[in-house]
GROMACS .gro file of C-alpha atoms in nm:
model
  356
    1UNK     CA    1  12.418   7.985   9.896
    2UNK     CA    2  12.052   8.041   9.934
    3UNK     CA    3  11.912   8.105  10.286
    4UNK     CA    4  11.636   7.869  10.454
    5UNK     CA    5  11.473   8.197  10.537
    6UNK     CA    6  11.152   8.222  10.308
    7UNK     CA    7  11.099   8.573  10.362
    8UNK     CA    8  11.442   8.606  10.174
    9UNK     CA    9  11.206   8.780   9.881
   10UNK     CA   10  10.970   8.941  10.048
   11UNK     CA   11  11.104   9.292  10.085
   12UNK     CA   12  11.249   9.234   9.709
   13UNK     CA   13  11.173   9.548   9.520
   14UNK     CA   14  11.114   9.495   9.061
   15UNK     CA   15  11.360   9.808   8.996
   16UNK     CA   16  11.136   9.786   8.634
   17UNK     CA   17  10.855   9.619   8.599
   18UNK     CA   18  10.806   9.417   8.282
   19UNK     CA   19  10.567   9.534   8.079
   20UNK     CA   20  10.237   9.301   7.977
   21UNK     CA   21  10.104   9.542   7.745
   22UNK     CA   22  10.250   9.791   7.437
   23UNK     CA   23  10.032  10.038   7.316
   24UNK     CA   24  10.012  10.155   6.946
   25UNK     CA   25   9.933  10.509   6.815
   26UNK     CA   26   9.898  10.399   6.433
   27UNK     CA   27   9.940  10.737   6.194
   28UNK     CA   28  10.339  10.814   6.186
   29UNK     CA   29  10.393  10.562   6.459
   30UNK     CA   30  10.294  10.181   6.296
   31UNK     CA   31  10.254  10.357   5.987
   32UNK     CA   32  10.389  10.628   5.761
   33UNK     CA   33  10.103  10.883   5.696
   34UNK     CA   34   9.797  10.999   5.793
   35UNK     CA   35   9.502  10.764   5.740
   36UNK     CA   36   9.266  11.005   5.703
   37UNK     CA   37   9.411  11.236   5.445
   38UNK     CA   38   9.582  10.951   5.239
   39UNK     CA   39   9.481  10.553   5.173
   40UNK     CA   40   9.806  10.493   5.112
   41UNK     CA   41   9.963  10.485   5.392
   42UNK     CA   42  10.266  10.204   5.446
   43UNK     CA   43  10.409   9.998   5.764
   44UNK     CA   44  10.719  10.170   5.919
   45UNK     CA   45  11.062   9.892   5.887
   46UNK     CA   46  11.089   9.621   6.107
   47UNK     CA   47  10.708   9.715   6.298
   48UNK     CA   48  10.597   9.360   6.156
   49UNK     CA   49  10.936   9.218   6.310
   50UNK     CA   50  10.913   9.388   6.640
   51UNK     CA   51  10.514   9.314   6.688
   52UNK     CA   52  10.583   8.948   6.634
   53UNK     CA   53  10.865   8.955   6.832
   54UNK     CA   54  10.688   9.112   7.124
   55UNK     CA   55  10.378   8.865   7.053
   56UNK     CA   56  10.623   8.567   7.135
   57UNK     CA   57  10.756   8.706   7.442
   58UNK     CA   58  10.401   8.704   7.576
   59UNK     CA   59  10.349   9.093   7.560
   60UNK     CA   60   9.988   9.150   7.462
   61UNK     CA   61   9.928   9.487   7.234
   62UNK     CA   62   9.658   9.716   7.187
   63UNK     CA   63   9.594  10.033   6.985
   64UNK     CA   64   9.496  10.404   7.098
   65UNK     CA   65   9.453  10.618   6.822
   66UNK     CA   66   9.253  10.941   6.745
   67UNK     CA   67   9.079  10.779   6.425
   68UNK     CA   68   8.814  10.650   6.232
   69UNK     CA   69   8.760  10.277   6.323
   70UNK     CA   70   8.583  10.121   6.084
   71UNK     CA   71   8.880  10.290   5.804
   72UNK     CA   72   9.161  10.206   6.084
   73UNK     CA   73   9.051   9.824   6.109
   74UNK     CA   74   9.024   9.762   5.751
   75UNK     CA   75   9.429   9.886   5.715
   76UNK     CA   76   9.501   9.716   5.993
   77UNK     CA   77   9.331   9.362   5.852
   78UNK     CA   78   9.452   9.489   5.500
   79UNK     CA   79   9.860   9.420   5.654
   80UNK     CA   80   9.734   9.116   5.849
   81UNK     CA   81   9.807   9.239   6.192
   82UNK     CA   82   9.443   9.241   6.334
   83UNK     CA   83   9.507   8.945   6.566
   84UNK     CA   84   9.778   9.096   6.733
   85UNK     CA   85   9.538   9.416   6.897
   86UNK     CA   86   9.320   9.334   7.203
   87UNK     CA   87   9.015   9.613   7.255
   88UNK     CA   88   9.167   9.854   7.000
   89UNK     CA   89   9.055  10.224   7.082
   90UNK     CA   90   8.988  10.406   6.771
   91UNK     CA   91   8.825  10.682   6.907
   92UNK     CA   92   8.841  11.056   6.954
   93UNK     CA   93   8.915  11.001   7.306
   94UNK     CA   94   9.197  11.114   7.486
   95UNK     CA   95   9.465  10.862   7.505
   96UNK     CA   96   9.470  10.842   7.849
   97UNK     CA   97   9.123  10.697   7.893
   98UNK     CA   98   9.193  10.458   7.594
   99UNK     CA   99   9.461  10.306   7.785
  100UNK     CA  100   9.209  10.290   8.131
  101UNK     CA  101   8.967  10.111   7.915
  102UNK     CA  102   9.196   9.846   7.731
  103UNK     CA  103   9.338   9.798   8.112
  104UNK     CA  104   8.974   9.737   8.204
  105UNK     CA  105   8.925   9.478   7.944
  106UNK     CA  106   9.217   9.276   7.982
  107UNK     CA  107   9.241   9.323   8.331
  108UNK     CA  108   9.544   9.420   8.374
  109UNK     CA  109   9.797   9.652   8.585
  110UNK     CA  110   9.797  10.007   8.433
  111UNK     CA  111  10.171  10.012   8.621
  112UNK     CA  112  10.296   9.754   8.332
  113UNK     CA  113  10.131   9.919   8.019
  114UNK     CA  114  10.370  10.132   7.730
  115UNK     CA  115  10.269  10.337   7.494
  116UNK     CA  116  10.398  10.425   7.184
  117UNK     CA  117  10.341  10.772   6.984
  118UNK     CA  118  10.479  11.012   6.766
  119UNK     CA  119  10.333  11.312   6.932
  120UNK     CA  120  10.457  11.427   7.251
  121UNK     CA  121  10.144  11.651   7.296
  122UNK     CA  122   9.988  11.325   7.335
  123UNK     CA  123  10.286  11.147   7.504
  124UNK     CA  124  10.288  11.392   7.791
  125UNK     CA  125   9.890  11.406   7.819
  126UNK     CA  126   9.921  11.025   7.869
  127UNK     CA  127  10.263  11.108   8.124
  128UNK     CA  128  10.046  11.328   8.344
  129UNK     CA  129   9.760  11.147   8.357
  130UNK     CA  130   9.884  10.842   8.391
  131UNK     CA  131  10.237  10.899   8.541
  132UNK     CA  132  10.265  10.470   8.594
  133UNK     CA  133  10.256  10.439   8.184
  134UNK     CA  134  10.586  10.371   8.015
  135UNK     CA  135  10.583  10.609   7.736
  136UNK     CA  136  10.747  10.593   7.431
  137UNK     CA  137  10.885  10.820   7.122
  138UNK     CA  138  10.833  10.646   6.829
  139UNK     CA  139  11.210  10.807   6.756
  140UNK     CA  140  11.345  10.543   7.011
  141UNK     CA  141  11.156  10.256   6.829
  142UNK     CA  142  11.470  10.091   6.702
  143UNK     CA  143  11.608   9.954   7.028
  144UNK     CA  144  11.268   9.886   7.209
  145UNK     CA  145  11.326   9.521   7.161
  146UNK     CA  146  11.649   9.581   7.383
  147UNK     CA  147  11.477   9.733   7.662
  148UNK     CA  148  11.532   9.532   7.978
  149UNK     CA  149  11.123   9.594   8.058
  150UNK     CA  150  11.032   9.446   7.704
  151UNK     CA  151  11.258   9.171   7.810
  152UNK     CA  152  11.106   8.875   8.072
  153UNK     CA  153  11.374   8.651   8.249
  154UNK     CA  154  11.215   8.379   8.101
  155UNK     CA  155  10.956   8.310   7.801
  156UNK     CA  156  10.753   8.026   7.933
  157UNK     CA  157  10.501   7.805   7.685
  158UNK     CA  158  10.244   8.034   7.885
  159UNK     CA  159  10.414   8.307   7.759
  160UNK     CA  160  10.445   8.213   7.414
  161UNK     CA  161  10.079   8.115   7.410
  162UNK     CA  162   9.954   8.434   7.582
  163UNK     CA  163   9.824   8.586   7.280
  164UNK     CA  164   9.566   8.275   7.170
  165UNK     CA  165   9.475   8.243   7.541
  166UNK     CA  166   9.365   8.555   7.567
  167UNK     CA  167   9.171   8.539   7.204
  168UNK     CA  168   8.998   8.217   7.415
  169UNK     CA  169   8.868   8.432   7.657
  170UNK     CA  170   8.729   8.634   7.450
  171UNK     CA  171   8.526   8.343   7.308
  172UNK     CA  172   8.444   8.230   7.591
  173UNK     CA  173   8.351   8.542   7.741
  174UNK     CA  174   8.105   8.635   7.427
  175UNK     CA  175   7.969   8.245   7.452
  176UNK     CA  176   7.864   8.392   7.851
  177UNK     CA  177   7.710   8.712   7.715
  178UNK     CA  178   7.456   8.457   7.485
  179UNK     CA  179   7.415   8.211   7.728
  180UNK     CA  180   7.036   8.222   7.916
  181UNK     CA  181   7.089   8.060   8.252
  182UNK     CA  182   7.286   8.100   8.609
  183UNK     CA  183   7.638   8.138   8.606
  184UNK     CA  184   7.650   7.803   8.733
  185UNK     CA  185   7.454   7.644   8.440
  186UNK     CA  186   7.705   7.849   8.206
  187UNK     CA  187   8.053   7.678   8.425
  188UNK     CA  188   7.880   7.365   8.383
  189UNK     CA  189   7.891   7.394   7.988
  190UNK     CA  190   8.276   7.441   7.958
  191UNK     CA  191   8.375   7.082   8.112
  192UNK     CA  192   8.643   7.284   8.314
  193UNK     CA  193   8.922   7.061   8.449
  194UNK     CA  194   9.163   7.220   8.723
  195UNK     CA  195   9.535   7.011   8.814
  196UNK     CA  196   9.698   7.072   9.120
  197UNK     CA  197  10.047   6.905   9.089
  198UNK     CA  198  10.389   6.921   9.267
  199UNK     CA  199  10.558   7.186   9.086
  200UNK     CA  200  10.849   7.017   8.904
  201UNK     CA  201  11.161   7.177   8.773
  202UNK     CA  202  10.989   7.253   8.432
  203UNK     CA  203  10.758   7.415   8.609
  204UNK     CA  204  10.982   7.680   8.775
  205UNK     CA  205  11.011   7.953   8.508
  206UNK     CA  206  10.656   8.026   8.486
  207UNK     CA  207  10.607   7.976   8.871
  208UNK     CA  208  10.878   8.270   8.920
  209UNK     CA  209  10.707   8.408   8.599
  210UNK     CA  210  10.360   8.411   8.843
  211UNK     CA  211  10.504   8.555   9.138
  212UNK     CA  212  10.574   8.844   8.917
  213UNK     CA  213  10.330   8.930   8.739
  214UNK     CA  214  10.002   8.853   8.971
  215UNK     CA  215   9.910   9.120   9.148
  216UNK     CA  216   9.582   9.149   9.209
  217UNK     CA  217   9.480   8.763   9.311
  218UNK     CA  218   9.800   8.692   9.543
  219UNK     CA  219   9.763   8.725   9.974
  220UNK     CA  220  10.139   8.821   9.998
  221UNK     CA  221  10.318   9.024   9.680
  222UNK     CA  222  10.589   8.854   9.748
  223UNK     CA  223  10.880   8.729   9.478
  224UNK     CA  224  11.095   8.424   9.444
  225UNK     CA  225  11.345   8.403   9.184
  226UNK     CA  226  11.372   8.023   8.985
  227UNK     CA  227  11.706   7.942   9.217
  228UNK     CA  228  11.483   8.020   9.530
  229UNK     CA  229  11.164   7.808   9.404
  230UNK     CA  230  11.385   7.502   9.320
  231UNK     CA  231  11.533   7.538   9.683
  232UNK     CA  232  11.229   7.506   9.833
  233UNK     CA  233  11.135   7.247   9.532
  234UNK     CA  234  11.398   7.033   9.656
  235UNK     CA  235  11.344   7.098  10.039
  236UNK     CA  236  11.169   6.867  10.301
  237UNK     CA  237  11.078   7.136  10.491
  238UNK     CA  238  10.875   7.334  10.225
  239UNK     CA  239  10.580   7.212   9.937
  240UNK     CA  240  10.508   7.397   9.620
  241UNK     CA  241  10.190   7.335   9.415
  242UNK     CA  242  10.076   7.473   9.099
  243UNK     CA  243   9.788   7.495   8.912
  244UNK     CA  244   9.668   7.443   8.542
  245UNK     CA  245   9.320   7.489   8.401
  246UNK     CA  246   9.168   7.390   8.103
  247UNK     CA  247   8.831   7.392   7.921
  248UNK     CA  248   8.643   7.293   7.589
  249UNK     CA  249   8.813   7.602   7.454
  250UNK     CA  250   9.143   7.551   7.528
  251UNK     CA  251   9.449   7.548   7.834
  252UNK     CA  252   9.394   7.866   8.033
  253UNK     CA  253   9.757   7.779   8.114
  254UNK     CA  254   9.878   7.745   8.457
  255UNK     CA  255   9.728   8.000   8.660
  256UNK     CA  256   9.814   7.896   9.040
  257UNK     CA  257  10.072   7.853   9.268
  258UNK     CA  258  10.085   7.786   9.678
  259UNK     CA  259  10.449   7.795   9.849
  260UNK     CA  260  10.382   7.581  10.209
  261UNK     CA  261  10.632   7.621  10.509
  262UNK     CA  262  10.567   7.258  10.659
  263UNK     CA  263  10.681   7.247  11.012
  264UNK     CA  264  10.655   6.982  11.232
  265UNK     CA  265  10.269   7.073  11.380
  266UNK     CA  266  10.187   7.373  11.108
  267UNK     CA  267  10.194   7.467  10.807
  268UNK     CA  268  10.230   7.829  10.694
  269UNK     CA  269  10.093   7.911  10.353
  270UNK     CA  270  10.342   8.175  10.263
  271UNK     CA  271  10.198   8.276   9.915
  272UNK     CA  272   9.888   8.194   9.733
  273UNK     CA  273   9.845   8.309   9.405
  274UNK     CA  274   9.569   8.277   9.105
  275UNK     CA  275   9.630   8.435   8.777
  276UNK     CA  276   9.343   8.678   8.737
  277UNK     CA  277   9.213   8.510   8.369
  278UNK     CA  278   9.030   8.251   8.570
  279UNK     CA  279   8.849   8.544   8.836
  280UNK     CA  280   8.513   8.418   8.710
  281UNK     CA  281   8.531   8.095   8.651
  282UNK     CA  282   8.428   7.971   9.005
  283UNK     CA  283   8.763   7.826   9.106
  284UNK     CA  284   8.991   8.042   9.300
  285UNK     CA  285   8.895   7.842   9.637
  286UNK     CA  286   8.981   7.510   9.505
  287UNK     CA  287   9.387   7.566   9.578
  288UNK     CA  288   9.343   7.634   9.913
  289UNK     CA  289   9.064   7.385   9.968
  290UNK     CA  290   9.290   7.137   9.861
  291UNK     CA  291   9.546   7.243  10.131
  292UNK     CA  292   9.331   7.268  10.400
  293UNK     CA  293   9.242   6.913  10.333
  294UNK     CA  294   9.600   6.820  10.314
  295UNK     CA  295   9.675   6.948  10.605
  296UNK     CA  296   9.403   6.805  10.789
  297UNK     CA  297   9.501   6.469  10.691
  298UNK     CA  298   9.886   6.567  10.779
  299UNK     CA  299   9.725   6.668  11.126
  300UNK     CA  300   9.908   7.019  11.160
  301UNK     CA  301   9.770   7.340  11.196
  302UNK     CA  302   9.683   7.549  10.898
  303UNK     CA  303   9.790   7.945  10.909
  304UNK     CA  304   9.808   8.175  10.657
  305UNK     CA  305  10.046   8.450  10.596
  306UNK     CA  306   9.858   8.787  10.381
  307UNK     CA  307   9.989   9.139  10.334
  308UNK     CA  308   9.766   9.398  10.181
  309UNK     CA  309   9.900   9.619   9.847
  310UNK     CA  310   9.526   9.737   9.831
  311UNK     CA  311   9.511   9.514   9.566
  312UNK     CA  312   9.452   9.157   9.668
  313UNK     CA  313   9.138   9.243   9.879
  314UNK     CA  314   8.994   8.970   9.716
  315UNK     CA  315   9.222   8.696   9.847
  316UNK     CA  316   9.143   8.810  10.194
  317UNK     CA  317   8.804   8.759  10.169
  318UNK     CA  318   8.852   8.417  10.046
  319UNK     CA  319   9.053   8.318  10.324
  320UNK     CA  320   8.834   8.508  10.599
  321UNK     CA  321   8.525   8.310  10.402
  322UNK     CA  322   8.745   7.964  10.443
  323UNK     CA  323   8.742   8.009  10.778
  324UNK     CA  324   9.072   8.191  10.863
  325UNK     CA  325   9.112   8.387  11.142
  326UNK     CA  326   9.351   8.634  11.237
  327UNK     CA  327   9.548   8.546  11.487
  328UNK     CA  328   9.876   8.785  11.510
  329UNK     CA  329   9.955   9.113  11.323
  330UNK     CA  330  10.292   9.238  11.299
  331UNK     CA  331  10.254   9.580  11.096
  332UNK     CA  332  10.144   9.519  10.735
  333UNK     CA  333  10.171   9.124  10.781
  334UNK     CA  334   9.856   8.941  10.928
  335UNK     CA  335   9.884   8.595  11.060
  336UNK     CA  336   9.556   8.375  10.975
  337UNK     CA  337   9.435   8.027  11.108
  338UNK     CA  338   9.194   7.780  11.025
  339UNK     CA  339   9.065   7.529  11.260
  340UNK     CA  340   9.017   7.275  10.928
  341UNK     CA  341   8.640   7.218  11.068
  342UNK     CA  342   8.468   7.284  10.762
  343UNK     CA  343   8.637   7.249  10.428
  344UNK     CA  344   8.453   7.345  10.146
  345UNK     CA  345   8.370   7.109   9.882
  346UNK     CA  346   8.453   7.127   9.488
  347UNK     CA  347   8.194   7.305   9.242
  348UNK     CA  348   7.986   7.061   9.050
  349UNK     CA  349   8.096   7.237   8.740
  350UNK     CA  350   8.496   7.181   8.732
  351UNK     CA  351   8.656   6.827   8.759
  352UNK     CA  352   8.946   6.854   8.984
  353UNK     CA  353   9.286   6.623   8.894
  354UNK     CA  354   9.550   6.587   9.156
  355UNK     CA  355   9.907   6.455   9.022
  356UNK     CA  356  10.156   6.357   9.275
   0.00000   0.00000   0.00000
């Protein structure tokens, strides 16, 4: 029986995070040898198996290793397993500050990075510097794919397709670096087209997957399992949108979702969420936008439930710059309101599609 409560998941606690992002040492840990001294150097069993296998549970991978890059690269392309390393780090840096800077790039969580290495000098360098890190022997290789944190509840399509979104952002992010105008003159080129739908039962794997894994871009932290979402799914009292995005390079995927308490005279926005791949694309607001109008034309108050993990500063400032004001605060839980008096209205640059 599921309660009506929807704080049921707010106090929920991840006993292990899943992890978004294996790290590779590469001599005597993806391969046997030592670059450097020999050529020759061959693939360990099973790493093709268990890279692929990670790669289609929508774990992205990366590569820290004290080596020469352009040599390192050329192996790597040589067993045609280049596409599967975001940011590589082949570097005489110390591991620890490889891992910072492919966290950077991807913009990602250090808290659900692992890395893998055969050296436990360099293990417990990475350990101490970075205690959050989920380090690895490359001795316990053979049962990583069993690990419960290499192991989502579900694999989506978004996670399946993880890999090649990411590989569009990169595109599109070099396509920015060229590109002589405003930011706005740059949006405008990617004929950007944002759905807000009714989340639907197919939809419920990846909106659990969301609640999860966003961190940074969400007002409350907190976590419904499928069974609760398709509760509330199902409910009168309760809406659920999500979000998709897409763009002349491809789906981004979908990237929001809002859980509404709808009572009689207000609405309580009890999460709001926005996958952090679509930060600077100029629509974060257009979610909650949306619901403000909807609830102006429902003629109920607006509020806004947001709880701070020093984090998802962000999100506050985009509903303080909505026009939400606090209006209660019961320890780390603020309660926000908006008088719906001025909604603002969608960016020239993305087309917005709303499905019933």
């Amino acid at each position: 029986m599921i309660s009506t409560n929807t704080e049921i998941s707010s106090d929920k606690q991840v006993e292990k995070k899943t992890i978004k992002c294996v790290v590779w040492d590469l001599d005597n840990t993806l391969w046997d040898g030592v670059l450097l001294e020999d050529d020759c150097v061959y693939l360990f069993p099973d790493i093709i198996d268990i890279i692929k296998t990670l790669d289609s549970r929508g774990i992205l991978q990366s590569i820290a290793s004290k080596n020469d890059y352009a040599k390192a690269m050329a192996k790597i392309q040589e067993f045609g397993l280049h596409e599967y390393f975001f940011y590589p780090q082949i570097n005489w840096n110390s591991k620890s500050s490889s891992i910072q800077e492919i966290a950077k790039s991807l913009n990602i969580g250090i808290d659900v990075f692992a890395f893998i290495d055969d050296q436990l000098f360099e293990l417990e360098e990475v350990n101490f510097s970075l205690p959050e890190v989920h380090c690895i022997n490359v001795t316990d290789l053979t049962n990583i794919l069993d690990k419960p944190e290499m192991n989502p509840r579900f694999i989506t399509e978004d996670s399946k397709l993880r890999r090649l979104m990411y590989i569009s952002d990169i595109e599109r992010n070099n396509s920015e670096k060229k590109f002589i105008g405003t930011q706005d003159e740059f949006l405008a080129t990617l004929n950007m087209t944002f759905t807000i739908s009714n989340a639907q039962e197919d939809d419920l794997q990846r909106a659990e997957e969301l609640t999860l894994r966003t961190n940074q871009l969400n007002t409350t932290g907190y976590t419904y399992s499928y069974d609760e979402l398709n509760y509330f799914r199902k409910s009168n009292q309760h809406k659920i949108l999500i979000a998709s995005l897409e763009d002349k390079y491809g789906s981004y995927g979908k990237i929001g979702l809002a859980l509404i308490e709808c009572a009689e005279s207000v609405w309580t926005l009890k999460l709001l969420l926005m996958s952090c791949r679509v930060m600077s694309r100029g629509v974060g607001t257009i979610m909650l936008n949306h619901i403000m109008t909807l609830a102006k034309n429902n003629n109920v108050h607006l509020r806004a439930e947001f709880v701070s993990n020093n984090r998802n500063r962000m999100m506050y400032i985009s509903y303080k710059f909505a026009g939400f004001q606090e209006i209660e605060k019961n320890g780390d839980l603020e309660i926000l309101e908006n008088d719906l008096t001025r909604i603002q209205p969608i960016p020239e640059y993305v087309k917005v599609k709303i499905m019933d």
